[in-house]
PDB file of C-alpha atoms in Angstrom:
ATOM      1  CA  GLU H  10       0.000   0.000   0.000  1.00 82.00           C
ATOM      2  CA  ASP H  11       1.304   3.454  -0.923  1.00 88.00           C
ATOM      3  CA  LYS H  12       2.277   5.642   2.010  1.00 92.00           C
ATOM      4  CA  VAL H  13       3.198   9.293   2.528  1.00 96.00           C
ATOM      5  CA  VAL H  14       4.538  10.677   5.807  1.00 97.00           C
ATOM      6  CA  GLN H  15       4.990  14.372   6.401  1.00 97.00           C
ATOM      7  CA  SER H  16       6.950  16.109   9.122  1.00 97.00           C
ATOM      8  CA  PRO H  17       6.649  18.064  11.223  1.00 97.00           C
ATOM      9  CA  LEU H  18       2.903  17.767  11.767  1.00 96.00           C
ATOM     10  CA  SER H  19       2.769  21.385  12.872  1.00 97.00           C
ATOM     11  CA  LEU H  20       5.129  24.313  12.915  1.00 97.00           C
ATOM     12  CA  VAL H  21       4.870  27.808  14.388  1.00 98.00           C
ATOM     13  CA  VAL H  22       7.236  30.505  13.177  1.00 98.00           C
ATOM     14  CA  HIS H  23       7.484  34.302  12.953  1.00 97.00           C
ATOM     15  CA  GLU H  24       7.338  36.368   9.829  1.00 97.00           C
ATOM     16  CA  GLY H  25      10.648  36.411   8.048  1.00 97.00           C
ATOM     17  CA  ASP H  26      11.691  32.936   9.160  1.00 97.00           C
ATOM     18  CA  THR H  27      12.607  30.208   6.684  1.00 98.00           C
ATOM     19  CA  VAL H  28      10.877  26.847   6.995  1.00 98.00           C
ATOM     20  CA  THR H  29      11.516  23.400   5.569  1.00 98.00           C
ATOM     21  CA  LEU H  30       8.704  20.881   5.295  1.00 98.00           C
ATOM     22  CA  ASN H  31       9.477  17.211   4.762  1.00 98.00           C
ATOM     23  CA  CYS H  32       7.712  14.451   2.862  1.00 98.00           C
ATOM     24  CA  SER H  33       8.822  10.822   2.688  1.00 97.00           C
ATOM     25  CA  TYR H  34       7.023   8.224   0.655  1.00 96.00           C
ATOM     26  CA  GLU H  35       6.649   4.592  -0.313  1.00 93.00           C
ATOM     27  CA  VAL H  36       4.915   3.963  -3.617  1.00 88.00           C
ATOM     28  CA  THR H  37       4.768   1.210  -6.164  1.00 82.00           C
ATOM     29  CA  ASN H  38       6.188   2.361  -9.466  1.00 85.00           C
ATOM     30  CA  PHE H  39       6.614   6.066  -8.611  1.00 88.00           C
ATOM     31  CA  ARG H  40       5.419   8.556 -11.183  1.00 89.00           C
ATOM     32  CA  SER H  41       5.290  11.987  -9.525  1.00 91.00           C
ATOM     33  CA  LEU H  42       5.120  13.868  -6.230  1.00 95.00           C
ATOM     34  CA  LEU H  43       2.896  16.892  -5.735  1.00 95.00           C
ATOM     35  CA  TRP H  44       2.689  19.659  -3.143  1.00 97.00           C
ATOM     36  CA  TYR H  45      -0.558  21.459  -2.361  1.00 97.00           C
ATOM     37  CA  LYS H  46      -1.414  24.371  -0.051  1.00 98.00           C
ATOM     38  CA  GLN H  47      -4.742  24.227   1.772  1.00 97.00           C
ATOM     39  CA  GLU H  48      -6.130  27.279   3.484  1.00 94.00           C
ATOM     40  CA  LYS H  49      -9.777  27.343   4.467  1.00 85.00           C
ATOM     41  CA  LYS H  50     -11.139  25.579   1.424  1.00 86.00           C
ATOM     42  CA  ALA H  51      -9.702  23.831  -1.604  1.00 92.00           C
ATOM     43  CA  PRO H  52      -6.154  22.505  -1.777  1.00 95.00           C
ATOM     44  CA  THR H  53      -4.335  24.583  -4.367  1.00 95.00           C
ATOM     45  CA  PHE H  54      -1.548  23.157  -6.484  1.00 95.00           C
ATOM     46  CA  LEU H  55       2.028  24.306  -5.844  1.00 97.00           C
ATOM     47  CA  PHE H  56       4.484  21.921  -7.508  1.00 95.00           C
ATOM     48  CA  MET H  57       4.734  18.635  -9.343  1.00 94.00           C
ATOM     49  CA  LEU H  58       8.091  16.849  -9.248  1.00 95.00           C
ATOM     50  CA  THR H  59       9.089  13.903 -11.354  1.00 91.00           C
ATOM     51  CA  SER H  60      12.895  14.027 -11.523  1.00 84.00           C
ATOM     52  CA  SER H  61      15.467  13.895  -8.759  1.00 85.00           C
ATOM     53  CA  GLY H  62      17.639  16.883  -7.990  1.00 84.00           C
ATOM     54  CA  ILE H  63      15.796  19.437 -10.096  1.00 87.00           C
ATOM     55  CA  GLU H  64      14.544  22.300  -7.969  1.00 91.00           C
ATOM     56  CA  LYS H  65      11.171  23.793  -8.747  1.00 94.00           C
ATOM     57  CA  LYS H  66      10.749  27.388  -7.661  1.00 95.00           C
ATOM     58  CA  SER H  67       7.895  29.851  -7.432  1.00 95.00           C
ATOM     59  CA  GLY H  68       8.633  33.098  -5.665  1.00 96.00           C
ATOM     60  CA  ARG H  69       9.603  32.355  -2.080  1.00 97.00           C
ATOM     61  CA  LEU H  70       8.651  28.681  -2.386  1.00 98.00           C
ATOM     62  CA  SER H  71      10.873  25.940  -3.732  1.00 97.00           C
ATOM     63  CA  SER H  72      10.853  22.167  -3.730  1.00 97.00           C
ATOM     64  CA  ILE H  73      13.158  19.330  -4.615  1.00 96.00           C
ATOM     65  CA  LEU H  74      12.819  15.573  -4.933  1.00 95.00           C
ATOM     66  CA  ASP H  75      15.232  12.779  -4.029  1.00 94.00           C
ATOM     67  CA  LYS H  76      14.037   9.566  -5.685  1.00 89.00           C
ATOM     68  CA  LYS H  77      16.881   7.514  -4.246  1.00 91.00           C
ATOM     69  CA  GLU H  78      16.094   8.383  -0.639  1.00 91.00           C
ATOM     70  CA  LEU H  79      12.337   8.651  -1.338  1.00 94.00           C
ATOM     71  CA  PHE H  80      11.689  12.118   0.013  1.00 95.00           C
ATOM     72  CA  SER H  81      10.949  15.673  -0.949  1.00 97.00           C
ATOM     73  CA  ILE H  82      11.273  19.009   0.829  1.00 97.00           C
ATOM     74  CA  LEU H  83       9.318  22.211   0.470  1.00 98.00           C
ATOM     75  CA  ASN H  84      11.148  25.387   1.466  1.00 98.00           C
ATOM     76  CA  ILE H  85       9.513  28.705   2.197  1.00 98.00           C
ATOM     77  CA  THR H  86      11.821  31.680   2.682  1.00 98.00           C
ATOM     78  CA  ALA H  87      10.944  35.005   4.309  1.00 97.00           C
ATOM     79  CA  THR H  88       7.611  33.621   5.531  1.00 98.00           C
ATOM     80  CA  GLN H  89       4.547  35.847   5.669  1.00 97.00           C
ATOM     81  CA  THR H  90       1.286  35.490   7.607  1.00 97.00           C
ATOM     82  CA  GLY H  91      -0.375  34.571   4.320  1.00 96.00           C
ATOM     83  CA  ASP H  92       1.737  31.417   4.207  1.00 98.00           C
ATOM     84  CA  SER H  93      -0.225  30.047   7.168  1.00 98.00           C
ATOM     85  CA  ALA H  94      -1.951  26.936   5.851  1.00 98.00           C
ATOM     86  CA  ILE H  95      -1.841  23.165   5.729  1.00 97.00           C
ATOM     87  CA  TYR H  96       0.753  21.915   3.270  1.00 98.00           C
ATOM     88  CA  LEU H  97      -0.081  18.574   1.706  1.00 97.00           C
ATOM     89  CA  CYS H  98       2.261  16.205  -0.081  1.00 97.00           C
ATOM     90  CA  ALA H  99       0.914  13.517  -2.421  1.00 96.00           C
ATOM     91  CA  VAL H 100       2.399  10.806  -4.613  1.00 94.00           C
ATOM     92  CA  SER H 101       1.103   9.374  -7.849  1.00 90.00           C
ATOM     93  CA  PRO H 102       1.964   5.821  -8.880  1.00 87.00           C
ATOM     94  CA  GLY H 103       2.540   4.762 -12.439  1.00 79.00           C
ATOM     95  CA  GLY H 104       1.024   1.898 -14.347  1.00 74.00           C
ATOM     96  CA  THR H 105      -2.666   1.169 -14.104  1.00 70.00           C
ATOM     97  CA  SER H 106      -2.964   3.116 -10.836  1.00 69.00           C
ATOM     98  CA  TYR H 107      -1.831   6.353 -12.442  1.00 73.00           C
ATOM     99  CA  GLY H 108      -3.904   9.237 -11.118  1.00 77.00           C
ATOM    100  CA  LYS H 109      -4.582   7.639  -7.737  1.00 86.00           C
ATOM    101  CA  LEU H 110      -2.994  10.216  -5.460  1.00 91.00           C
ATOM    102  CA  THR H 111      -2.068   9.191  -1.926  1.00 93.00           C
ATOM    103  CA  PHE H 112      -1.845  12.175   0.415  1.00 95.00           C
ATOM    104  CA  GLY H 113       0.152  12.659   3.577  1.00 96.00           C
ATOM    105  CA  GLN H 114      -1.481  13.945   6.732  1.00 95.00           C
ATOM    106  CA  GLY H 115      -0.216  17.442   6.109  1.00 96.00           C
ATOM    107  CA  THR H 116       1.934  19.975   7.945  1.00 97.00           C
ATOM    108  CA  ILE H 117       0.069  22.807   9.661  1.00 97.00           C
ATOM    109  CA  LEU H 118       2.154  25.962   9.313  1.00 98.00           C
ATOM    110  CA  THR H 119       1.335  28.996  11.437  1.00 98.00           C
ATOM    111  CA  VAL H 120       3.198  32.225  10.768  1.00 98.00           C
ATOM    112  CA  HIS H 121       2.895  34.910  13.449  1.00 97.00           C
ATOM    113  CA  PRO H 122       3.445  38.584  12.652  1.00 94.00           C
TER     114      PRO H 122
ATOM    115  CA  ASP V  26     -11.761  30.476 -16.200  1.00 63.00           C
ATOM    116  CA  ALA V  27     -14.155  28.917 -13.734  1.00 82.00           C
ATOM    117  CA  GLY V  28     -12.638  26.336 -11.459  1.00 94.00           C
ATOM    118  CA  VAL V  29     -14.221  23.147 -10.202  1.00 97.00           C
ATOM    119  CA  ILE V  30     -17.664  23.969  -8.848  1.00 97.00           C
ATOM    120  CA  GLN V  31     -19.255  21.953  -6.059  1.00 98.00           C
ATOM    121  CA  SER V  32     -22.672  22.166  -4.474  1.00 96.00           C
ATOM    122  CA  PRO V  33     -23.968  22.458  -1.896  1.00 97.00           C
ATOM    123  CA  ARG V  34     -21.248  24.157   0.159  1.00 96.00           C
ATOM    124  CA  HIS V  35     -22.723  22.838   3.385  1.00 97.00           C
ATOM    125  CA  GLU V  36     -25.193  20.062   4.066  1.00 96.00           C
ATOM    126  CA  VAL V  37     -26.668  19.112   7.411  1.00 97.00           C
ATOM    127  CA  THR V  38     -29.072  16.206   7.535  1.00 96.00           C
ATOM    128  CA  GLU V  39     -30.254  13.434   9.788  1.00 96.00           C
ATOM    129  CA  MET V  40     -28.923   9.906   9.623  1.00 96.00           C
ATOM    130  CA  GLY V  41     -30.794   7.655   7.260  1.00 96.00           C
ATOM    131  CA  GLN V  42     -31.436  10.407   4.740  1.00 97.00           C
ATOM    132  CA  GLU V  43     -30.128  10.336   1.187  1.00 97.00           C
ATOM    133  CA  VAL V  44     -27.402  12.875   0.415  1.00 97.00           C
ATOM    134  CA  THR V  45     -26.375  13.970  -3.072  1.00 98.00           C
ATOM    135  CA  LEU V  46     -23.248  16.004  -3.688  1.00 98.00           C
ATOM    136  CA  ARG V  47     -22.655  17.636  -7.054  1.00 98.00           C
ATOM    137  CA  CYS V  48     -19.614  18.604  -9.059  1.00 98.00           C
ATOM    138  CA  LYS V  49     -18.934  20.471 -12.282  1.00 98.00           C
ATOM    139  CA  PRO V  50     -15.333  19.917 -13.434  1.00 97.00           C
ATOM    140  CA  ILE V  51     -13.227  22.422 -15.324  1.00 97.00           C
ATOM    141  CA  SER V  52     -14.303  22.448 -18.950  1.00 95.00           C
ATOM    142  CA  GLY V  53     -12.134  20.222 -21.099  1.00 95.00           C
ATOM    143  CA  HIS V  54     -10.752  18.180 -18.224  1.00 95.00           C
ATOM    144  CA  ASP V  55     -10.973  14.462 -18.926  1.00 94.00           C
ATOM    145  CA  TYR V  56     -10.442  13.229 -15.365  1.00 95.00           C
ATOM    146  CA  LEU V  57     -12.680  13.737 -12.347  1.00 97.00           C
ATOM    147  CA  PHE V  58     -11.906  12.664  -8.798  1.00 97.00           C
ATOM    148  CA  TRP V  59     -13.935  12.467  -5.584  1.00 98.00           C
ATOM    149  CA  TYR V  60     -12.118  12.751  -2.234  1.00 97.00           C
ATOM    150  CA  ARG V  61     -13.130  12.745   1.406  1.00 97.00           C
ATOM    151  CA  GLN V  62     -11.220  14.649   4.080  1.00 96.00           C
ATOM    152  CA  THR V  63     -11.444  13.990   7.820  1.00 95.00           C
ATOM    153  CA  MET V  64      -9.206  14.848  10.732  1.00 90.00           C
ATOM    154  CA  MET V  65      -8.540  11.175  11.442  1.00 90.00           C
ATOM    155  CA  ARG V  66      -7.836   9.906   7.929  1.00 91.00           C
ATOM    156  CA  GLY V  67      -6.796  13.007   6.017  1.00 91.00           C
ATOM    157  CA  LEU V  68      -7.580  13.309   2.320  1.00 94.00           C
ATOM    158  CA  GLU V  69      -8.610  10.017   0.726  1.00 94.00           C
ATOM    159  CA  LEU V  70      -9.487   9.229  -2.876  1.00 95.00           C
ATOM    160  CA  LEU V  71     -12.917   7.630  -3.213  1.00 96.00           C
ATOM    161  CA  ILE V  72     -13.354   7.171  -6.960  1.00 96.00           C
ATOM    162  CA  TYR V  73     -12.181   8.646 -10.237  1.00 95.00           C
ATOM    163  CA  PHE V  74     -13.505   8.866 -13.780  1.00 96.00           C
ATOM    164  CA  ASN V  75     -11.890   9.177 -17.186  1.00 94.00           C
ATOM    165  CA  ASN V  76     -14.113  10.502 -19.964  1.00 94.00           C
ATOM    166  CA  ASN V  77     -17.174   9.852 -17.787  1.00 94.00           C
ATOM    167  CA  VAL V  78     -16.242   6.205 -17.169  1.00 95.00           C
ATOM    168  CA  PRO V  79     -15.413   5.070 -13.606  1.00 94.00           C
ATOM    169  CA  ILE V  80     -11.816   3.810 -13.561  1.00 92.00           C
ATOM    170  CA  ASP V  81     -11.190   2.967  -9.919  1.00 91.00           C
ATOM    171  CA  ASP V  82     -13.748   2.901  -7.113  1.00 93.00           C
ATOM    172  CA  SER V  83     -11.639   0.946  -4.628  1.00 91.00           C
ATOM    173  CA  GLY V  84     -11.735   3.871  -2.191  1.00 91.00           C
ATOM    174  CA  MET V  85     -15.533   3.918  -1.924  1.00 94.00           C
ATOM    175  CA  PRO V  86     -16.123   2.873   1.678  1.00 88.00           C
ATOM    176  CA  GLU V  87     -19.181   0.696   1.186  1.00 85.00           C
ATOM    177  CA  ASP V  88     -22.269   0.083  -0.883  1.00 91.00           C
ATOM    178  CA  ARG V  89     -24.038   3.053   0.626  1.00 95.00           C
ATOM    179  CA  PHE V  90     -21.796   5.237  -1.546  1.00 97.00           C
ATOM    180  CA  SER V  91     -22.278   5.580  -5.277  1.00 97.00           C
ATOM    181  CA  ALA V  92     -20.993   8.007  -7.916  1.00 97.00           C
ATOM    182  CA  LYS V  93     -22.054   8.785 -11.436  1.00 97.00           C
ATOM    183  CA  MET V  94     -20.859  10.956 -14.256  1.00 97.00           C
ATOM    184  CA  PRO V  95     -23.662  11.181 -16.844  1.00 96.00           C
ATOM    185  CA  ASN V  96     -21.768  13.690 -19.000  1.00 94.00           C
ATOM    186  CA  ALA V  97     -18.463  15.542 -19.200  1.00 94.00           C
ATOM    187  CA  SER V  98     -19.673  18.498 -17.151  1.00 95.00           C
ATOM    188  CA  PHE V  99     -21.450  16.887 -14.220  1.00 96.00           C
ATOM    189  CA  SER V 100     -20.886  14.265 -11.553  1.00 98.00           C
ATOM    190  CA  THR V 101     -22.714  13.230  -8.403  1.00 98.00           C
ATOM    191  CA  LEU V 102     -21.697  11.413  -5.256  1.00 98.00           C
ATOM    192  CA  LYS V 103     -24.601   9.874  -3.416  1.00 98.00           C
ATOM    193  CA  ILE V 104     -24.813   8.423   0.079  1.00 97.00           C
ATOM    194  CA  GLN V 105     -27.875   6.358   0.919  1.00 96.00           C
ATOM    195  CA  PRO V 106     -28.572   5.854   3.765  1.00 96.00           C
ATOM    196  CA  SER V 107     -26.281   8.367   5.435  1.00 96.00           C
ATOM    197  CA  GLU V 108     -24.640   7.734   8.819  1.00 96.00           C
ATOM    198  CA  PRO V 109     -22.927  10.085  11.312  1.00 96.00           C
ATOM    199  CA  ARG V 110     -19.510   8.604  10.434  1.00 95.00           C
ATOM    200  CA  ASP V 111     -19.964   9.934   6.898  1.00 96.00           C
ATOM    201  CA  SER V 112     -19.532  13.470   8.245  1.00 97.00           C
ATOM    202  CA  ALA V 113     -16.538  14.981   6.446  1.00 97.00           C
ATOM    203  CA  VAL V 114     -15.559  17.477   3.770  1.00 97.00           C
ATOM    204  CA  TYR V 115     -16.019  15.991   0.313  1.00 98.00           C
ATOM    205  CA  PHE V 116     -13.875  17.395  -2.480  1.00 98.00           C
ATOM    206  CA  CYS V 117     -14.174  17.029  -6.199  1.00 98.00           C
ATOM    207  CA  ALA V 118     -11.110  17.570  -8.387  1.00 97.00           C
ATOM    208  CA  SER V 119     -10.427  17.463 -12.110  1.00 96.00           C
ATOM    209  CA  SER V 120      -7.375  17.294 -14.335  1.00 94.00           C
ATOM    210  CA  LEU V 121      -6.770  17.813 -18.030  1.00 94.00           C
ATOM    211  CA  THR V 122      -4.978  14.500 -18.407  1.00 90.00           C
ATOM    212  CA  VAL V 123      -3.784  11.936 -15.909  1.00 84.00           C
ATOM    213  CA  ASN V 124      -0.287  13.491 -16.145  1.00 83.00           C
ATOM    214  CA  GLN V 125      -1.456  16.944 -15.115  1.00 89.00           C
ATOM    215  CA  PRO V 126      -2.055  18.271 -11.574  1.00 92.00           C
ATOM    216  CA  GLN V 127      -5.524  17.902 -10.127  1.00 94.00           C
ATOM    217  CA  HIS V 128      -7.475  21.077  -9.383  1.00 95.00           C
ATOM    218  CA  PHE V 129      -9.851  20.988  -6.442  1.00 96.00           C
ATOM    219  CA  GLY V 130     -13.250  22.507  -5.793  1.00 96.00           C
ATOM    220  CA  ASP V 131     -14.050  24.268  -2.520  1.00 96.00           C
ATOM    221  CA  GLY V 132     -15.652  21.142  -1.100  1.00 97.00           C
ATOM    222  CA  THR V 133     -18.949  20.240   0.527  1.00 98.00           C
ATOM    223  CA  ARG V 134     -18.951  20.132   4.321  1.00 97.00           C
ATOM    224  CA  LEU V 135     -21.331  17.328   5.237  1.00 98.00           C
ATOM    225  CA  SER V 136     -22.711  16.834   8.732  1.00 97.00           C
ATOM    226  CA  ILE V 137     -24.889  13.831   9.484  1.00 97.00           C
ATOM    227  CA  LEU V 138     -26.710  14.144  12.809  1.00 96.00           C
TER     228      LEU V 138
END
């Protein structure tokens, strides 16, 4: 059974801090890893990673995948109160199960002014 | 462009009643997914469709749950009869292809009394 474990489960920081969120996974026939941000409603897509060692970047957020060690990290620099959210990591298997995302339990990030 | 649209936003009903949740995917997206999110189990895939055809319903908890997609722009998730343990937020998501990220609706918060 596919499995995704995120750490820490919660994190409280002050504006301006840099945070690193972790995601480790076990999946049959790995295809991709995705990061989502969930505020009050819908999870919104951040990154999709398929290759090891290639950093994806969007503003203050960046993410990288290590397919050998089976983990990914999401970095947020110069955090702002608007970064407060649940960050979800998910993996997609290949083969006939392609599209069946398995999500981790999420990391709750709280950024204080 | 309009995102994934779900209705109702909130539903409160008594156990034993039939509940129908609705979803309109993003136009042109070939894949539609139904998820359930609870504090205990996180975000779980229930069923997904490709071109209106159910591909994998292994996440549907039991026979009380059913889902249909009569056309490319509409899907329903039905629970009959409903039970208090069905209380959760139900999300619908769609993607252009199975290789593309899934985009989520705002969810339906379901409370079964």
